[in-house]
mmCIF file of C-alpha atoms in Angstrom:
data_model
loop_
_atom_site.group_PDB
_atom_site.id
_atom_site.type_symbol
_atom_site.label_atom_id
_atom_site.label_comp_id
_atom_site.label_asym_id
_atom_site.label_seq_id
_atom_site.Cartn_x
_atom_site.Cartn_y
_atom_site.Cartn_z
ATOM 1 C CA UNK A 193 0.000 0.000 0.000
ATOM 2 C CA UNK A 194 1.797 2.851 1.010
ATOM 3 C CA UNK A 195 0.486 6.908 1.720
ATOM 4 C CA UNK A 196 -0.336 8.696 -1.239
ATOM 5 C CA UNK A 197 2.396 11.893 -2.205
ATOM 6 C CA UNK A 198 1.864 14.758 -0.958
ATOM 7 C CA UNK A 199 -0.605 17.027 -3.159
ATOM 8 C CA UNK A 200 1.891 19.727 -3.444
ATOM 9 C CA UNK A 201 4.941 17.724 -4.359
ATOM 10 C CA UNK A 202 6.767 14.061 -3.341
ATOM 11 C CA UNK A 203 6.387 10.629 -4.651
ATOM 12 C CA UNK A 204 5.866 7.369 -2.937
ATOM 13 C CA UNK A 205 7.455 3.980 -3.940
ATOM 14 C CA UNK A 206 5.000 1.122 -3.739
ATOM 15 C CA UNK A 207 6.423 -2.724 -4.020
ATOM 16 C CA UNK A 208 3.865 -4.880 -5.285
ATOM 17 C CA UNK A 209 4.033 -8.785 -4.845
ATOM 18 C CA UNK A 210 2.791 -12.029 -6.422
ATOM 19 C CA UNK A 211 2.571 -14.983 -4.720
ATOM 20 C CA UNK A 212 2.149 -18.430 -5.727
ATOM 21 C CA UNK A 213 2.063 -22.166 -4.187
ATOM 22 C CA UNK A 214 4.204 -23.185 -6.196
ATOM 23 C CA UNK A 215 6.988 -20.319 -6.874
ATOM 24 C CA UNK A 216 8.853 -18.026 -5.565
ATOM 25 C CA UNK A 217 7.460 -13.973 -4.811
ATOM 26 C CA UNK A 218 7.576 -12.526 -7.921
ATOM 27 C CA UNK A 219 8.305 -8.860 -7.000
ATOM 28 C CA UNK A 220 8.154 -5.489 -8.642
ATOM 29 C CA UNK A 221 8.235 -1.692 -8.006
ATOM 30 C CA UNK A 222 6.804 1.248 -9.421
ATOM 31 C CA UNK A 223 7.170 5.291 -8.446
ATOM 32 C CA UNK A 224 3.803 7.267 -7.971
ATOM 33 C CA UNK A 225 5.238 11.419 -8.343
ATOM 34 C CA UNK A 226 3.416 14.432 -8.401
ATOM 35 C CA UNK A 227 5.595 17.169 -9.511
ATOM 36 C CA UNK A 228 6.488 20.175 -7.281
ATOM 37 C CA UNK A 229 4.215 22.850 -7.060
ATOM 38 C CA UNK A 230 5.861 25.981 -8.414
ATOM 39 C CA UNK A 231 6.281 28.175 -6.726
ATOM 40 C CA UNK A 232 4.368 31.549 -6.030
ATOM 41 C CA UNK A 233 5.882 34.575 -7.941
ATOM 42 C CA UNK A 234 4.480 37.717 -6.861
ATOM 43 C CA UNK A 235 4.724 41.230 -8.594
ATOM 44 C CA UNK A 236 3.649 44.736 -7.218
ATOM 45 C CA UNK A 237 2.689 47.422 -9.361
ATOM 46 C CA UNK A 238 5.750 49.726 -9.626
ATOM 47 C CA UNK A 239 5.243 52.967 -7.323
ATOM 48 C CA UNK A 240 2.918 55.523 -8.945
ATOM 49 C CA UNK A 241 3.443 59.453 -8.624
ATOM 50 C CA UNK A 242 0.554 61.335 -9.448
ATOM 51 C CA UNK A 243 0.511 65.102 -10.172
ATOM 52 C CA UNK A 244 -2.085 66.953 -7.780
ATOM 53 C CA UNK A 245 -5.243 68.755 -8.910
ATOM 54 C CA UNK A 246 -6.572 66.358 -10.519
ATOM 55 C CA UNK A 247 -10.162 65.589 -9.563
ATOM 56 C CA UNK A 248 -11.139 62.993 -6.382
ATOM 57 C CA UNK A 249 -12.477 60.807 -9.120
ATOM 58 C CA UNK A 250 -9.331 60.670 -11.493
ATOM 59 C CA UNK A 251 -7.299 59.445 -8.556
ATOM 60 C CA UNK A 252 -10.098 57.219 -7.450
ATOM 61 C CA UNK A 253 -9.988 55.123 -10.951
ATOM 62 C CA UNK A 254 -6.170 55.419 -11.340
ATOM 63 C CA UNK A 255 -5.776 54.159 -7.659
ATOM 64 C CA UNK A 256 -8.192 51.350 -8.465
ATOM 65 C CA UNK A 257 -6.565 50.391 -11.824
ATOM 66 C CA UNK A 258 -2.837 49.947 -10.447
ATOM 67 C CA UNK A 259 -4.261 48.254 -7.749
ATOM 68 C CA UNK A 260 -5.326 45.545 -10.524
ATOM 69 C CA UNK A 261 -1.610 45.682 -11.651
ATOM 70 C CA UNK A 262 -0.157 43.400 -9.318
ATOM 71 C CA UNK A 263 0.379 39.779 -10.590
ATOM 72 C CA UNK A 264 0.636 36.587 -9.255
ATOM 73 C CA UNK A 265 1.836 33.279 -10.202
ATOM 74 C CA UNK A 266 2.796 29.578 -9.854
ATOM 75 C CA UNK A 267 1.816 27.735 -6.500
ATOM 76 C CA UNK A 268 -1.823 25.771 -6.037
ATOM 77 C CA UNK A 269 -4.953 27.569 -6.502
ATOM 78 C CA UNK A 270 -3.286 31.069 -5.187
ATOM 79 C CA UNK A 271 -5.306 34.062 -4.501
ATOM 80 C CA UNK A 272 -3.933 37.851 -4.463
ATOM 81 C CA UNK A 273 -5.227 40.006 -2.087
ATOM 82 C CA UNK A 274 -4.056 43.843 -0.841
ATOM 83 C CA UNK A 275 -4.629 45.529 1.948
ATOM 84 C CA UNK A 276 -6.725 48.353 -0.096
ATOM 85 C CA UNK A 277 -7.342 51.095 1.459
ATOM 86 C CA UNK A 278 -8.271 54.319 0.647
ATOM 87 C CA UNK A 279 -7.047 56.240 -1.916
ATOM 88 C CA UNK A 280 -4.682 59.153 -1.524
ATOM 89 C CA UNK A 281 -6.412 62.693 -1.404
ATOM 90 C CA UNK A 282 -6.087 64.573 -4.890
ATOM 91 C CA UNK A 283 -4.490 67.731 -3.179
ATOM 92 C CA UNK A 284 -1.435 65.466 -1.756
ATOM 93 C CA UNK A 285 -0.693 62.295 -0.074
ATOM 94 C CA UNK A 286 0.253 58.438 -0.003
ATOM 95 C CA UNK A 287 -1.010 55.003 0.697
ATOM 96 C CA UNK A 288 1.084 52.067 0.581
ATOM 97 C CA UNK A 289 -0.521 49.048 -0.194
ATOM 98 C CA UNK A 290 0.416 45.459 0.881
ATOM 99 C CA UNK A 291 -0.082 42.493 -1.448
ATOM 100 C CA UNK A 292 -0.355 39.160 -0.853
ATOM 101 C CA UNK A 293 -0.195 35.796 -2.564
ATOM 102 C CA UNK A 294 -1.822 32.797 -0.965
ATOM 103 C CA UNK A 295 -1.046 29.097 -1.824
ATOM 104 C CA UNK A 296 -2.227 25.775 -0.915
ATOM 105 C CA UNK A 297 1.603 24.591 -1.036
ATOM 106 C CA UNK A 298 3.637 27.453 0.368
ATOM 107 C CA UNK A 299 3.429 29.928 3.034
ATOM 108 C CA UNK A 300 2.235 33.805 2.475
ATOM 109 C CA UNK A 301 3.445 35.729 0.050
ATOM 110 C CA UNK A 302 3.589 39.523 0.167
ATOM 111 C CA UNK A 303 4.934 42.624 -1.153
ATOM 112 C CA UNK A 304 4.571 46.473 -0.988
ATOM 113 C CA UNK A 305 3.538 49.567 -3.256
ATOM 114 C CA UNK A 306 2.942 53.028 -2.876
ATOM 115 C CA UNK A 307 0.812 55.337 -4.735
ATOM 116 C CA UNK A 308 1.154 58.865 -4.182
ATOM 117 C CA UNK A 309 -0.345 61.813 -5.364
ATOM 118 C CA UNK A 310 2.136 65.095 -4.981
ATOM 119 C CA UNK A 311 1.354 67.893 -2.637
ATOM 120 C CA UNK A 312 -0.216 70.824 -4.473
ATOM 121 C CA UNK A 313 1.611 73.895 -4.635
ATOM 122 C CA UNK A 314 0.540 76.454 -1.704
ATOM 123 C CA UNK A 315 -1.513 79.365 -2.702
ATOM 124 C CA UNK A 316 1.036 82.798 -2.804
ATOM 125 C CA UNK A 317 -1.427 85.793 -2.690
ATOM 126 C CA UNK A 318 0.066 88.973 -3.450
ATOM 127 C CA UNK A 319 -2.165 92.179 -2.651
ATOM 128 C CA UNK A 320 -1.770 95.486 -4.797
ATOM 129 C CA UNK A 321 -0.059 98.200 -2.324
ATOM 130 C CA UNK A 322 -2.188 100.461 -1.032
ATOM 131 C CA UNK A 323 -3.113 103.249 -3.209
ATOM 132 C CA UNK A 324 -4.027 106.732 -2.828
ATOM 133 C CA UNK A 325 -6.004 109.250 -5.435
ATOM 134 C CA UNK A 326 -6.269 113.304 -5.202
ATOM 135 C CA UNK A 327 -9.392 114.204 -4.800
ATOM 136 C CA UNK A 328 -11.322 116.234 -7.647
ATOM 137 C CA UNK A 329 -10.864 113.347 -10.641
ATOM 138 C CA UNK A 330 -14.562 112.702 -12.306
ATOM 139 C CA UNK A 331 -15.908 109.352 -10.793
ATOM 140 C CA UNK A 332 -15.295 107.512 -14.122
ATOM 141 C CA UNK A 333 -11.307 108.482 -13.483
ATOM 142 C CA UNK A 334 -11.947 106.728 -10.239
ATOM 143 C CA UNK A 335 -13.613 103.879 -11.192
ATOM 144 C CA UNK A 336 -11.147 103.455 -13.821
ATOM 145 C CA UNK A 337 -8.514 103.467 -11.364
ATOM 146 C CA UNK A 338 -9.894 101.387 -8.843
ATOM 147 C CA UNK A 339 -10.909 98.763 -11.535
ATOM 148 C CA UNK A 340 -6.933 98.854 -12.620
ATOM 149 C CA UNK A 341 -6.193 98.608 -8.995
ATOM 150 C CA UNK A 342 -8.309 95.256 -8.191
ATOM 151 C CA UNK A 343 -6.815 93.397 -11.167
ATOM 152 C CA UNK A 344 -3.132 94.083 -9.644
ATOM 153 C CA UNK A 345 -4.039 91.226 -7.067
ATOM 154 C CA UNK A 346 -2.349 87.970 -7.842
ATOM 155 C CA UNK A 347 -1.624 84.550 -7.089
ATOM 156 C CA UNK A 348 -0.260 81.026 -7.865
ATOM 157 C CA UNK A 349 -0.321 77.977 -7.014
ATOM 158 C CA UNK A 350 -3.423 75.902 -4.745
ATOM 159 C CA UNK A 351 -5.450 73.787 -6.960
ATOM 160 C CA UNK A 352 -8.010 74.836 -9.238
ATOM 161 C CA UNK A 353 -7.597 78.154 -7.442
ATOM 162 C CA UNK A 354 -9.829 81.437 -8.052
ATOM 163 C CA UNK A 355 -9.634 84.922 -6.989
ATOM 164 C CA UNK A 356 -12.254 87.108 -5.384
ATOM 165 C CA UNK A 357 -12.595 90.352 -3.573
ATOM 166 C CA UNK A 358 -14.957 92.109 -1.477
ATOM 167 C CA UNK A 359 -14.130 95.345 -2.738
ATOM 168 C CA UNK A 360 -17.870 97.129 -3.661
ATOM 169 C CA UNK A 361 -18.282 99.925 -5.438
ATOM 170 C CA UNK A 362 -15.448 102.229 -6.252
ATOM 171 C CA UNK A 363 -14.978 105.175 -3.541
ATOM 172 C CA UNK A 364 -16.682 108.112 -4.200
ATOM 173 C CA UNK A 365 -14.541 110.918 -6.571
#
């Protein structure tokens, strides 16, 4: 008789015998192998940079999709898994993910990724200097003026940024 091999790799040797009254055994053997599993290979997606300011729901899907790039390999009946997570925020940040490989003939594997989305740029507001009109100009000199005067505000960086005022109505002339 003899155990069967293991399911994951191994053989057993069986003898097998034929007796008779009137002969010697009559022996033979014969090898019953089951090849070795092979074994798990594992690949992460690469590390991803991302440029910030995109939309919530850009880095959503390309989060998602190199999530699906990891790969797996070899072993029995293995299953990939990650650790998920959320997604990075689309004005800056990072999640590293960890995947895993499980096998029926081997123990864990895992590896790690990051995806990252880069910090946006900080907002640099720069205010027209204070200004300062003689009196006695018509109103539309004014206006003019002050209109000039508002559009000397500026900034860069943020994300999607906009600039607004409170300013009113012009003084009066």
């Amino acid at each position: 008789g003899g155990t069967p091999p293991d399911a994951c790799g191994g053989s057993t040797t069986v003898t097998f015998t034929a007796s008779s009254d009137c002969e010697a055994d009559v022996t033979c053997t014969a090898t019953f192998t089951v090849e070795d599993a092979t074994p798990v290979m594992l690949t992460c997606p690469p590390d991803q940079m991302e440029l910030a300011c995109q939309t919530q729901g850009e880095i959503d899907t390309k989060f998602n999709d190199w999530l699906g790039d990891a790969m797996v390999s070899g072993g029995c009946n293995a299953m990939l898994t990650n650790s998920g997570g959320a997604p990075p925020d689309a004005c800056g940040g990072s999640t590293t993910v960890t995947f895993t490989a499980s096998s029926d003939c081997e123990s864990d594997v895992t590896c790690m990724a990051t995806f990252t989305v880069e910090d946006a740029t900080p907002i640099m507001l720069t205010c027209p200097p204070d200004q300062t009109e003689v009196a006695c100009q018509t109103q539309g000199e004014i206006d003019t003026k002050f209109n000039d005067w508002l559009g000397d505000a500026m900034y860069t960086g943020g994300c999607i940024g906009m600039l607004s005022n409170d300013a009113g109505a012009p003084p009066d002339a």
